[in-house]
N, CA, C and O of each residue as an XYZ file, in Angstrom:
796
protein
N    -100.253    103.555    -11.718
C     -99.263    102.225    -11.783
C     -98.484    102.267    -10.365
O     -97.857    103.234     -9.934
N     -98.659    100.988     -9.718
C     -97.690    101.150     -8.608
C     -96.435    100.137     -8.579
O     -96.592     98.982     -8.973
N     -95.444    100.497     -8.204
C     -94.081    100.096     -8.033
C     -93.503     99.499     -6.922
O     -93.123    100.412     -6.189
N     -93.232     98.350     -6.404
C     -92.743     97.259     -5.267
C     -91.636     97.250     -5.757
O     -91.236     96.818     -6.838
N     -90.630     98.234     -4.109
C     -89.316     97.929     -4.389
C     -88.867     96.910     -3.114
O     -89.076     97.051     -1.910
N     -88.130     95.769     -3.885
C     -87.839     95.124     -2.764
C     -86.396     95.426     -2.142
O     -85.381     95.742     -2.761
N     -86.524     95.285     -1.047
C     -85.671     95.632      0.309
C     -84.720     94.445      0.248
O     -85.255     93.403      0.628
N     -83.725     94.353     -0.050
C     -82.563     93.362      0.430
C     -82.424     93.522      1.795
O     -82.026     94.489      2.445
N     -82.994     91.920      2.292
C     -82.887     91.479      4.126
C     -80.838     91.752      4.392
O     -79.865     91.276      3.806
N     -80.962     92.591      5.383
C     -80.012     92.201      6.301
C     -79.630     90.705      6.757
O     -80.402     89.910      7.293
N     -78.280     90.487      6.434
C     -78.085     89.018      6.920
C     -77.402     88.928      8.145
O     -76.631     89.850      8.412
N     -77.528     88.016      8.931
C     -76.943     87.988     10.600
C     -76.400     86.832     10.324
O     -76.660     86.180      9.313
N     -75.459     86.440     11.376
C     -74.885     84.989     11.476
C     -74.601     85.275     12.870
O     -74.321     86.368     13.362
N     -74.729     83.949     13.543
C     -74.735     83.825     14.990
C     -73.342     82.479     15.340
O     -73.051     81.421     14.782
N     -72.902     83.065     16.274
C     -71.614     82.179     16.752
C     -71.943     81.781     18.468
O     -71.945     82.644     19.346
N     -72.141     80.701     18.653
C     -72.372     80.494     20.151
C     -72.001     78.832     20.288
O     -72.131     77.874     19.527
N     -71.496     79.003     21.603
C     -70.852     77.613     22.034
C     -71.572     76.607     23.398
O     -71.189     75.561     23.922
N     -72.812     77.532     23.648
C     -73.063     76.551     24.761
C     -74.680     76.396     24.628
O     -75.131     75.829     23.632
N     -75.531     76.891     25.614
C     -77.046     76.790     25.981
C     -77.497     77.546     24.905
O     -78.575     77.030     24.609
N     -77.294     78.437     24.185
C     -77.807     79.286     23.158
C     -78.972     79.699     23.357
O     -79.841     79.582     22.493
N     -79.226     80.343     24.723
C     -80.335     81.004     25.216
C     -80.356     82.455     24.400
O     -81.416     82.929     23.991
N     -79.154     83.067     24.221
C     -79.057     84.505     23.862
C     -79.618     84.200     22.135
O     -80.514     84.779     21.522
N     -78.754     83.133     21.703
C     -79.247     82.931     20.118
C     -80.591     82.716     19.812
O     -81.118     83.364     18.908
N     -81.238     81.850     20.484
C     -82.686     81.327     20.510
C     -83.493     82.871     20.450
O     -84.345     83.106     19.594
N     -83.071     83.884     21.517
C     -83.675     85.026     21.692
C     -83.620     85.776     20.695
O     -84.658     86.367     20.398
N     -82.383     85.996     19.853
C     -82.090     86.784     18.845
C     -83.277     86.218     17.622
O     -84.026     86.925     16.947
N     -83.169     84.966     17.613
C     -83.742     84.215     16.490
C     -85.409     84.172     16.290
O     -86.068     84.091     15.253
N     -85.828     84.258     17.690
C     -87.276     84.466     17.807
C     -87.587     86.337     17.645
O     -88.690     86.796     17.351
N     -86.586     87.018     17.860
C     -86.792     88.441     17.665
C     -87.011     88.647     16.164
O     -87.951     89.342     15.780
N     -86.147     88.048     15.284
C     -85.966     88.386     14.213
C     -86.791     87.106     13.270
O     -86.477     86.911     12.096
N     -87.640     86.464     13.819
C     -88.161     85.408     13.082
C     -89.017     86.194     12.011
O     -88.966     85.797     10.847
N     -89.674     87.105     12.280
C     -90.966     87.426     11.438
C     -90.802     89.242     10.613
O     -91.613     89.995     10.074
N     -89.245     89.321     10.923
C     -88.610     90.494     10.304
C     -88.660     90.780      9.057
O     -88.821     89.819      8.305
N     -88.580     91.703      8.642
C     -88.914     92.070      7.262
C     -87.774     92.632      6.707
O     -87.589     92.862      5.512
N     -86.897     92.876      7.780
C     -85.470     93.646      7.112
C     -84.462     92.669      7.410
O     -83.505     92.475      6.661
N     -84.650     92.057      8.470
C     -83.238     91.590      9.008
C     -83.452     90.047      9.408
O     -84.319     89.709     10.214
N     -82.615     89.175      8.796
C     -82.922     87.753      8.982
C     -81.292     87.189      9.633
O     -80.138     87.606      9.734
N     -81.980     86.176      9.909
C     -80.749     85.125     10.860
C     -80.411     84.280      9.947
O     -81.326     83.469      9.808
N     -79.300     84.014      9.063
C     -79.286     83.106      8.161
C     -78.096     81.764      8.424
O     -77.627     80.978      7.600
N     -77.866     81.883      9.844
C     -76.643     80.471      9.986
C     -76.345     80.648     11.290
O     -76.181     81.766     11.779
N     -76.262     79.641     11.892
C     -75.634     79.404     13.476
C     -74.314     78.608     13.273
O     -74.242     77.501     12.740
N     -73.196     79.394     13.819
C     -71.992     78.641     13.967
C     -71.695     78.287     15.250
O     -71.897     79.087     16.163
N     -71.108     76.871     15.510
C     -70.526     76.539     16.760
C     -69.615     75.617     16.566
O     -69.497     74.768     15.683
N     -68.764     75.966     17.805
C     -67.334     75.014     18.001
C     -67.507     74.155     18.972
O     -66.577     73.970     19.758
N     -68.862     73.378     19.133
C     -69.242     72.514     20.076
C     -70.290     71.712     19.422
O     -71.449     72.090     19.246
N     -69.734     70.441     19.033
C     -70.715     69.315     18.599
C     -72.058     68.934     19.506
O     -73.043     68.262     19.199
N     -71.697     69.664     20.817
C     -72.797     69.016     22.053
C     -73.602     70.362     22.496
O     -74.423     70.360     23.413
N     -73.327     71.288     21.877
C     -73.992     72.807     21.964
C     -75.503     72.499     22.092
O     -76.172     71.886     21.261
N     -75.984     73.080     23.398
C     -77.650     72.735     23.361
C     -77.982     74.054     22.377
O     -79.196     74.143     22.193
N     -77.376     74.872     21.846
C     -78.280     75.651     21.023
C     -78.741     74.863     19.421
O     -79.763     75.190     18.817
N     -77.708     73.729     18.892
C     -77.976     73.082     18.179
C     -79.636     72.398     17.817
O     -80.354     72.241     16.829
N     -79.688     72.086     19.550
C     -81.198     71.398     19.589
C     -82.173     72.676     19.276
O     -83.067     72.642     18.430
N     -81.921     73.582     19.927
C     -82.897     74.800     19.990
C     -83.135     75.501     18.892
O     -84.107     76.248     18.777
N     -82.098     75.274     17.833
C     -82.482     75.878     16.404
C     -83.161     75.124     15.400
O     -83.548     75.618     14.341
N     -83.327     73.751     15.778
C     -83.985     72.796     15.196
C     -85.474     73.341     14.273
O     -85.804     72.975     13.145
N     -86.064     74.149     15.028
C     -87.567     74.436     14.661
C     -87.357     75.359     13.885
O     -88.440     75.809     13.510
N     -86.362     75.977     13.363
C     -85.771     77.147     12.882
C     -85.371     76.557     11.107
O     -84.790     75.477     10.998
N     -85.710     77.301      9.928
C     -84.984     76.860      8.862
C     -83.736     77.297      8.768
O     -83.516     78.047      7.817
N     -82.658     76.990      9.635
C     -81.618     77.846      9.441
C     -80.341     76.852      9.334
O     -80.355     75.749      9.880
N     -79.360     77.278      8.670
C     -77.960     76.332      8.702
C     -77.331     76.624      9.859
O     -77.339     77.644     10.549
N     -76.598     75.228     10.013
C     -76.041     75.017     11.322
C     -74.492     74.616     10.923
O     -74.326     73.678     10.144
N     -73.588     75.184     11.348
C     -71.855     74.805     10.817
C     -71.501     74.313     12.300
O     -72.027     74.905     13.242
N     -70.699     73.335     12.515
C     -69.731     72.853     13.608
C     -68.684     72.863     12.923
O     -68.591     72.488     11.754
N     -67.512     73.451     13.859
C     -66.275     73.400     13.488
C     -65.235     73.487     14.518
O     -65.537     73.959     15.614
N     -63.973     73.058     14.268
C     -63.173     73.194     15.294
C     -62.385     74.387     15.573
O     -62.458     75.373     14.840
N     -61.461     74.331     16.836
C     -60.785     75.655     16.720
C     -59.913     75.756     15.347
O     -59.859     76.732     14.598
N     -59.164     74.358     15.184
C     -58.324     74.675     14.240
C     -58.897     75.176     12.657
O     -58.205     75.681     11.773
N     -60.149     74.914     12.611
C     -60.892     75.199     11.200
C     -61.248     76.689     11.316
O     -61.340     77.488     10.384
N     -61.475     76.972     12.931
C     -61.783     78.569     12.782
C     -60.688     79.444     12.744
O     -60.851     80.659     12.631
N     -59.383     78.824     12.844
C     -57.777     79.112     12.726
C     -57.474     79.244     11.666
O     -56.772     80.238     11.484
N     -57.787     78.404     10.436
C     -57.756     78.290      9.154
C     -58.611     79.161      8.179
O     -59.224     80.100      8.686
N     -58.697     78.990      7.082
C     -59.197     79.739      6.167
C     -60.696     79.185      5.957
O     -61.405     79.993      5.357
N     -61.203     78.228      6.246
C     -62.017     77.275      6.420
C     -63.486     78.280      6.771
O     -64.198     78.736      5.876
N     -63.677     78.442      7.915
C     -64.576     79.552      8.173
C     -64.865     80.909      7.534
O     -65.925     81.324      7.064
N     -63.565     81.552      7.635
C     -63.541     82.600      6.878
C     -64.048     82.643      5.135
O     -64.345     83.601      4.422
N     -63.997     81.383      4.893
C     -64.195     81.491      3.413
C     -65.759     81.061      3.596
O     -66.456     81.576      2.721
N     -66.382     80.361      4.385
C     -67.887     80.419      4.383
C     -68.437     81.831      4.621
O     -69.249     82.304      3.825
N     -68.044     82.475      5.627
C     -68.494     83.827      5.932
C     -68.538     84.492      4.766
O     -69.557     85.059      4.374
N     -67.306     84.467      4.054
C     -67.105     85.389      2.702
C     -68.457     84.787      1.358
O     -68.893     85.422      0.398
N     -68.757     83.558      1.757
C     -69.676     83.025      0.680
C     -71.060     83.586      0.989
O     -71.990     83.740      0.197
N     -71.018     83.877      2.360
C     -72.636     84.091      3.071
C     -72.722     85.735      2.985
O     -73.765     86.350      2.762
N     -71.169     86.451      3.247
C     -71.600     87.754      3.224
C     -72.342     88.413      4.044
O     -73.071     89.290      3.581
N     -72.331     88.163      5.366
C     -73.195     88.820      6.403
C     -72.794     90.278      6.606
O     -71.675     90.767      6.449
N     -74.121     90.983      7.052
C     -74.001     92.308      7.211
C     -73.345     92.379      8.783
O     -72.603     93.316      9.075
N     -73.724     91.168      9.909
C     -73.497     91.283     10.882
C     -72.935     89.929     11.539
O     -73.709     88.987     11.364
N     -71.884     89.642     12.183
C     -71.628     88.225     13.065
C     -72.068     88.684     14.379
O     -72.047     89.859     14.746
N     -72.383     87.897     14.920
C     -72.868     88.463     16.387
C     -72.640     86.831     17.408
O     -73.292     85.789     17.342
N     -71.575     87.159     18.201
C     -71.282     86.203     19.092
C     -72.088     86.166     20.130
O     -72.341     87.272     20.608
N     -72.602     85.202     20.665
C     -73.949     85.354     21.329
C     -73.377     83.791     22.221
O     -73.715     82.671     21.836
N     -72.568     84.013     23.312
C     -71.858     82.935     24.000
C     -70.840     82.286     23.455
O     -70.525     81.131     23.743
N     -70.258     83.032     22.607
C     -69.000     82.232     21.956
C     -67.824     82.407     22.477
O     -67.362     83.548     22.451
N     -67.063     81.343     23.068
C     -65.875     81.365     24.183
C     -64.694     81.568     23.100
O     -63.956     82.524     23.339
N     -64.480     81.006     22.241
C     -63.163     81.197     21.265
C     -62.997     82.656     20.972
O     -63.884     83.499     20.836
N     -61.583     82.813     20.893
C     -60.985     83.866     20.344
C     -61.139     84.072     18.978
O     -60.502     83.253     18.316
N     -61.858     85.003     18.235
C     -61.860     85.267     17.093
C     -60.578     85.519     16.087
O     -60.183     86.685     16.090
N     -59.963     84.732     15.343
C     -58.820     84.866     14.778
C     -58.517     86.050     13.943
O     -59.234     86.159     12.949
N     -57.714     86.863     14.104
C     -57.298     88.728     13.426
C     -57.500     88.370     11.990
O     -57.769     89.409     11.388
N     -57.481     87.073     10.976
C     -57.781     87.478      9.865
C     -59.329     87.430      9.712
O     -59.781     87.798      8.628
N     -60.139     87.039     10.626
C     -61.655     87.340     10.223
C     -61.723     88.657     10.937
O     -62.115     89.527     10.159
N     -61.493     89.091     12.083
C     -61.437     90.221     12.841
C     -61.119     91.482     11.707
O     -61.724     92.552     11.772
N     -60.173     91.217     10.757
C     -59.871     92.165      9.829
C     -60.686     92.154      8.562
O     -61.041     93.261      8.157
N     -60.998     91.228      7.955
C     -62.012     91.123      7.107
C     -63.258     91.594      7.305
O     -63.663     92.385      6.453
N     -64.138     91.260      8.399
C     -65.091     92.267      8.847
C     -65.268     92.782      9.914
O     -65.887     92.362     10.892
N     -64.390     94.284      9.658
C     -63.828     95.380     10.589
C     -65.604     95.924     10.779
O     -66.476     96.036      9.918
N     -65.652     96.191     12.337
C     -66.914     96.851     12.619
C     -68.162     95.726     12.108
O     -69.204     96.163     11.620
N     -68.015     94.816     12.215
C     -68.956     93.978     11.568
C     -69.483     92.716     12.785
O     -70.601     92.205     12.840
N     -68.354     92.444     13.646
C     -68.574     91.344     14.278
C     -68.883     92.264     15.938
O     -68.229     93.210     16.377
N     -69.946     91.659     16.500
C     -70.595     92.171     17.680
C     -70.585     90.701     18.834
O     -70.904     89.517     18.726
N     -69.960     91.684     20.061
C     -70.243     90.523     21.157
C     -71.180     91.172     22.039
O     -71.675     92.298     21.989
N     -71.345     90.064     22.996
C     -72.149     90.798     24.421
C     -71.181     90.183     25.571
O     -70.782     89.018     25.575
N     -70.845     91.252     26.632
C     -70.174     90.823     27.668
C     -70.877     91.002     28.880
O     -71.273     92.162     28.990
N     -71.266     90.050     30.116
C     -72.280     90.255     31.094
C     -71.678     90.681     32.159
O     -71.865     90.094     33.225
N     -70.832     91.796     32.077
C     -70.138     92.809     33.015
C     -69.981     94.198     32.300
O     -70.033     94.365     31.081
N     -69.801     95.068     33.153
C     -69.797     96.583     32.770
C     -68.134     96.671     32.360
O     -67.198     96.843     33.140
N     -68.094     96.529     31.170
C     -66.386     96.930     30.744
C     -65.975     98.262     30.979
O     -66.863     99.112     31.050
N     -64.965     98.554     31.092
C     -63.570     97.642     30.923
C     -63.353     96.809     32.462
O     -62.258     96.300     32.700
N     -64.423     96.727     33.413
C     -64.366     96.202     34.562
C     -64.682     94.451     34.177
O     -65.615     94.108     33.452
N     -63.910     93.684     34.685
C     -64.033     92.351     34.417
C     -64.356     91.794     33.178
O     -65.324     91.094     32.881
N     -63.132     92.313     32.271
C     -63.084     91.960     30.999
C     -61.604     91.133     30.680
O     -60.669     91.370     31.445
N     -61.440     90.371     29.792
C     -60.124     89.922     29.461
C     -60.069     88.252     29.236
O     -61.057     87.529     29.364
N     -58.923     87.853     28.930
C     -58.713     86.601     29.148
C     -59.381     85.506     30.013
O     -58.913     85.655     31.142
N     -60.057     84.710     30.013
C     -60.715     83.974     31.229
C     -62.098     84.162     31.968
O     -62.795     83.394     32.631
N     -62.235     85.629     31.552
C     -63.555     86.111     31.993
C     -64.665     85.910     31.312
O     -64.846     86.596     30.306
N     -65.284     85.295     31.558
C     -66.820     84.427     30.784
C     -67.601     83.935     32.024
O     -67.134     83.547     33.095
N     -69.192     84.060     31.554
C     -69.897     83.197     32.272
C     -69.907     83.571     33.655
O     -69.878     84.742     34.035
N     -69.961     82.215     34.668
C     -70.053     82.518     35.852
C     -68.676     83.057     36.759
O     -68.730     83.434     37.930
N     -67.472     82.995     35.934
C     -66.312     83.418     36.470
C     -66.561     85.144     36.687
O     -66.276     85.672     37.762
N     -67.116     85.916     35.547
C     -67.415     87.269     35.980
C     -68.296     87.321     36.995
O     -68.050     88.137     37.883
N     -69.392     86.564     37.100
C     -70.272     87.183     38.306
C     -69.507     86.714     39.623
O     -69.643     87.426     40.619
N     -68.778     85.666     39.700
C     -68.216     85.169     40.864
C     -67.171     86.436     41.478
O     -67.111     86.745     42.668
N     -66.472     86.999     40.499
C     -65.567     88.199     40.628
C     -66.596     89.248     41.117
O     -66.426     89.749     42.229
N     -67.601     89.592     40.393
C     -68.219     90.621     40.840
C     -68.836     90.491     42.204
O     -68.937     91.364     43.066
N     -69.277     89.087     42.245
C     -69.849     88.891     43.899
C     -68.669     89.407     44.960
O     -68.781     90.424     45.645
N     -67.502     88.503     44.966
C     -66.401     88.571     45.509
C     -66.009     90.223     45.853
O     -65.811     90.554     47.022
N     -65.939     90.965     45.018
C     -65.698     92.611     45.166
C     -66.854     93.056     45.499
O     -66.893     94.235     45.146
N     -67.863     92.739     46.010
C     -68.867     93.629     46.397
C     -69.235     94.323     45.958
O     -69.340     95.380     46.580
N     -69.741     94.248     44.461
C     -69.775     95.399     43.606
C     -71.392     95.831     43.973
O     -72.212     94.950     44.231
N     -71.722     97.132     43.969
C     -73.600     96.906     44.311
C     -74.302     97.194     42.619
O     -75.498     97.465     42.520
N     -73.468     97.102     41.454
C     -74.149     96.837     40.392
C     -73.262     96.042     39.374
O     -72.073     95.766     39.531
N     -73.866     95.799     38.558
C     -73.151     95.077     37.380
C     -74.059     95.495     35.844
O     -74.784     96.484     35.739
N     -73.900     94.868     35.168
C     -74.545     94.741     33.804
C     -74.219     94.302     32.336
O     -73.585     93.254     32.212
N     -74.506     94.843     31.452
C     -74.020     94.291     29.899
C     -72.979     95.152     29.178
O     -72.823     96.325     29.518
N     -72.440     94.738     28.435
C     -71.526     95.784     27.653
C     -71.551     94.942     26.246
O     -71.196     93.764     26.200
N     -72.084     95.797     24.917
C     -72.172     95.338     24.188
C     -71.309     96.009     22.994
O     -71.495     97.201     22.747
N     -70.537     95.395     22.383
C     -69.129     95.790     21.760
C     -68.595     95.461     20.579
O     -68.598     94.241     20.419
N     -68.154     96.044     19.719
C     -67.516     95.552     18.392
C     -66.095     94.379     19.071
O     -65.566     94.560     20.168
N     -65.792     93.449     18.285
C     -64.670     92.693     18.644
C     -63.578     93.191     17.787
O     -63.724     93.297     16.569
N     -62.528     93.486     18.376
C     -61.144     93.352     17.725
C     -60.355     92.491     18.039
O     -60.842     91.385     18.272
N     -58.756     92.669     18.173
C     -57.677     91.237     18.241
C     -57.530     90.901     19.680
O     -57.001     89.863     20.077
N     -58.149     92.061     20.633
C     -58.024     91.433     21.972
C     -59.189     91.480     22.750
O     -59.949     92.449     22.725
N     -59.393     90.345     23.535
C     -60.675     90.115     24.591
C     -61.346     91.123     24.912
O     -60.761     91.839     25.725
N     -62.448     91.505     24.568
C     -63.222     92.730     25.300
C     -62.766     94.002     25.332
O     -63.163     94.880     26.099
N     -61.736     94.124     24.304
C     -61.244     95.799     24.175
C     -61.911     96.249     23.003
O     -61.671     97.432     22.763
N     -62.710     95.659     22.155
C     -63.361     96.423     21.173
C     -64.180     97.770     21.408
O     -64.781     97.974     22.463
N     -64.163     98.570     20.472
C     -65.124     99.905     20.905
C     -66.693     99.551     21.433
O     -67.343     98.632     20.933
N     -67.136    100.300     22.373
C     -68.056     99.797     23.062
C     -69.173    100.896     22.560
O     -69.058    102.116     22.440
N     -70.446     99.914     22.275
C     -71.675    100.504     21.482
C     -72.655    100.451     22.284
O     -73.681    100.888     21.760
N     -72.851     99.918     23.892
C     -73.913     99.861     24.190
C     -74.205     99.430     25.755
O     -74.346     98.221     25.934
N     -74.291    100.125     26.686
C     -74.075     99.341     28.082
C     -75.521     99.520     29.046
O     -76.255    100.491     28.863
N     -75.732     98.802     29.756
C     -76.688     99.008     30.446
C     -76.864     98.211     32.259
O     -77.187     97.044     32.483
N     -76.637     98.948     32.971
C     -76.424     98.577     34.230
C     -77.546     98.106     34.991
O     -78.654     98.380     34.529
N     -77.485     97.390     36.169
C     -78.623     96.968     37.043
C     -77.943     96.752     38.874
O     -76.793     96.373     39.096
N     -78.514     96.945     39.492
C     -78.586     97.064     40.890
C     -78.458     95.503     41.401
O     -79.335     94.656     41.230
N     -77.475     95.332     41.916
C     -77.213     94.004     42.692
C     -77.135     93.682     44.112
O     -76.943     92.598     44.662
N     -77.336     94.935     44.628
C     -77.145     95.193     46.110
C     -77.655     93.772     46.954
O     -77.053     93.110     47.800
N     -79.039     93.596     46.347
C     -79.869     92.507     46.862
C     -79.594     91.093     46.757
O     -80.235     90.197     47.307
N     -78.328     90.935     45.811
C     -77.969     89.793     45.334
C     -77.188     88.958     46.146
O     -76.169     89.560     46.487
N     -77.252     87.692     46.647
C     -76.428     86.760     47.619
C     -75.609     86.157     47.117
O     -74.542     85.930     47.688
N     -75.910     85.700     45.815
C     -75.228     84.382     45.020
C     -74.947     84.828     43.546
O     -75.448     85.732     42.877
N     -74.023     83.937     43.268
C     -73.598     83.990     41.681
C     -74.987     83.933     40.929
O     -75.368     84.901     40.271
N     -75.635     82.931     41.028
C     -76.974     82.767     40.598
C     -77.898     83.856     40.165
O     -78.237     84.035     38.995
N     -78.322     84.644     41.286
C     -78.964     85.764     41.370
C     -78.372     86.963     40.646
O     -79.199     87.741     40.171
N     -77.208     87.219     40.496
C     -76.408     88.079     39.753
C     -76.904     87.584     38.425
O     -77.591     88.354     37.754
N     -76.610     86.296     37.938
C     -76.559     85.864     36.638
C     -77.890     85.990     35.794
O     -78.055     86.239     34.600
N     -78.997     85.672     37.061
C     -80.018     85.906     36.533
C     -80.272     86.963     36.169
O     -80.765     87.017     35.043
N     -80.054     88.344     36.960
C     -80.439     89.610     36.813
C     -79.863     90.046     35.501
O     -80.503     90.872     34.849
N     -78.722     89.585     35.036
C     -77.724     90.150     34.076
C     -78.507     89.327     32.554
O     -78.512     89.994     31.519
N     -78.981     88.237     32.539
C     -79.303     87.338     31.466
C     -80.800     88.300     30.868
O     -81.102     88.503     29.693
N     -81.483     88.726     32.014
C     -82.547     89.607     31.714
C     -82.356     90.656     30.576
O     -82.976     90.835     29.528
N     -81.279     91.293     31.141
C     -80.948     92.684     30.421
C     -80.233     92.098     28.829
O     -80.400     92.601     27.718
N     -79.503     91.017     29.158
C     -79.195     90.441     27.680
C     -80.020     90.412     26.675
O     -79.996     90.933     25.560
N     -81.159     89.357     27.517
C     -82.335     89.076     26.066
C     -83.320     90.170     25.881
O     -84.186     90.023     25.018
N     -83.273     91.543     26.788
C     -84.341     92.392     26.749
C     -83.254     93.461     25.492
O     -83.853     93.964     24.541
N     -81.676     93.704     25.639
C     -81.390     94.765     24.815
C     -80.433     93.879     23.542
O     -80.289     94.486     22.481
N     -79.984     92.879     23.629
C     -79.304     92.712     22.696
C     -79.692     92.346     21.326
O     -78.875     92.342     20.405
N     -81.104     91.995     21.165
C     -81.707     92.067     19.686
C     -81.929     93.604     19.088
O     -81.650     94.059     17.979
N     -82.497     94.186     20.176
C     -82.830     95.543     19.807
C     -81.470     96.397     19.503
O     -81.547     97.401     18.795
N     -80.229     95.974     20.054
C     -79.096     96.890     19.633
C     -78.556     96.168     18.248
O     -77.791     96.760     17.487
N     -78.921     95.141     18.059
C     -78.364     94.521     16.510
C     -79.517     95.287     15.545
O     -79.093     95.950     14.599
N     -80.915     95.205     15.764
C     -81.648     95.879     14.903
C     -81.569     97.364     14.734
O     -82.049     97.872     13.720
N     -80.982     98.116     15.681
C     -80.989     99.209     15.695
C     -79.544     99.766     14.486
O     -79.495    100.611     13.592
N     -78.694     98.938     14.965
C     -77.322     98.755     14.099
C     -77.665     98.656     12.298
O     -77.330     99.470     11.438
N     -78.273     97.641     12.164
C     -78.555     97.457     10.682
C     -79.503     98.367     10.356
O     -79.541     98.782      9.198
N     -80.198     98.714     11.085
C     -81.296     99.514     10.457
C     -80.765    101.366     10.536
O     -81.526    102.288     10.245
N     -79.357    101.534     10.982
C     -79.081    102.971     11.308
C     -79.893    103.672     12.195
O     -79.876    104.903     12.202
N     -80.663    102.971     13.008
C     -81.766    103.924     13.687
C     -81.265    103.601     15.280
O     -81.930    103.122     16.198
N     -79.842    104.042     15.266
C     -79.374    103.730     16.810
C     -79.531    105.083     17.958
O     -78.838    106.087     18.120
N     -80.609    104.648     18.553
C     -81.311    105.481     19.159
C     -81.790    104.815     20.746
O     -82.391    103.745     20.650
N     -81.606    105.283     22.018
C     -82.022    104.702     22.836
C     -82.687    105.534     23.845
O     -83.206    105.011     24.831
C-alpha cells in the first residue's frame, strides 16, 4: 500500500510600489514550485506597473493607502492569509511597528547596495546608485535582510557584491545591480523557506 503525504505549501506575499520587476521575477521563479507559492500582491500605488504584470497569474491583489497600512486593515488581511514570508520587492513605505512585531523574522527586504553603506530614509532606487557613483565606489551590490522598526537596519541574511569600476553612469550601475537582484532574491527566499540556506 502506498501512502501519499500532502505537503502544505509555504505561502509568500509580495509588497511592491512600482514597476514590479522583482515581483514578476519572483512569481516566475515559483510559478511551478511544489513547495512554495505566492498568494498575494500588495501595493500602495494604484498605478503601479506591477498590477499589470501580475494579471497573467491567478493571484489576489490588494491596493491600499498609507493610512490603511498604518491602521489594522492590512495586518488583519495578513493575519487571515497567515503567510510564511512577507517579501518587500521594491516597496517604498516604512512597515509599521505592529506588523513588524506580529511577523518577526518573516519580513524580507532587498536593498540595492551593500549595507550598512547607503541605507536609511530616502536611500532607495537611483538615489542610492547616484550616491555610489558620486563617492567613486569600486563595488556595490545587494543586501537581503530582515525588516525591523528602522530603515535598512534589520539582520543581514545575504550580500553579493559586483565590480563597478567600468560604470560611468547611474543607469549602468542600476542595470548591474538589478541582475544580481533577479539572480539571488528568489533563491534566497526559497532557501529560507526550505531551511536549506547554503550558498
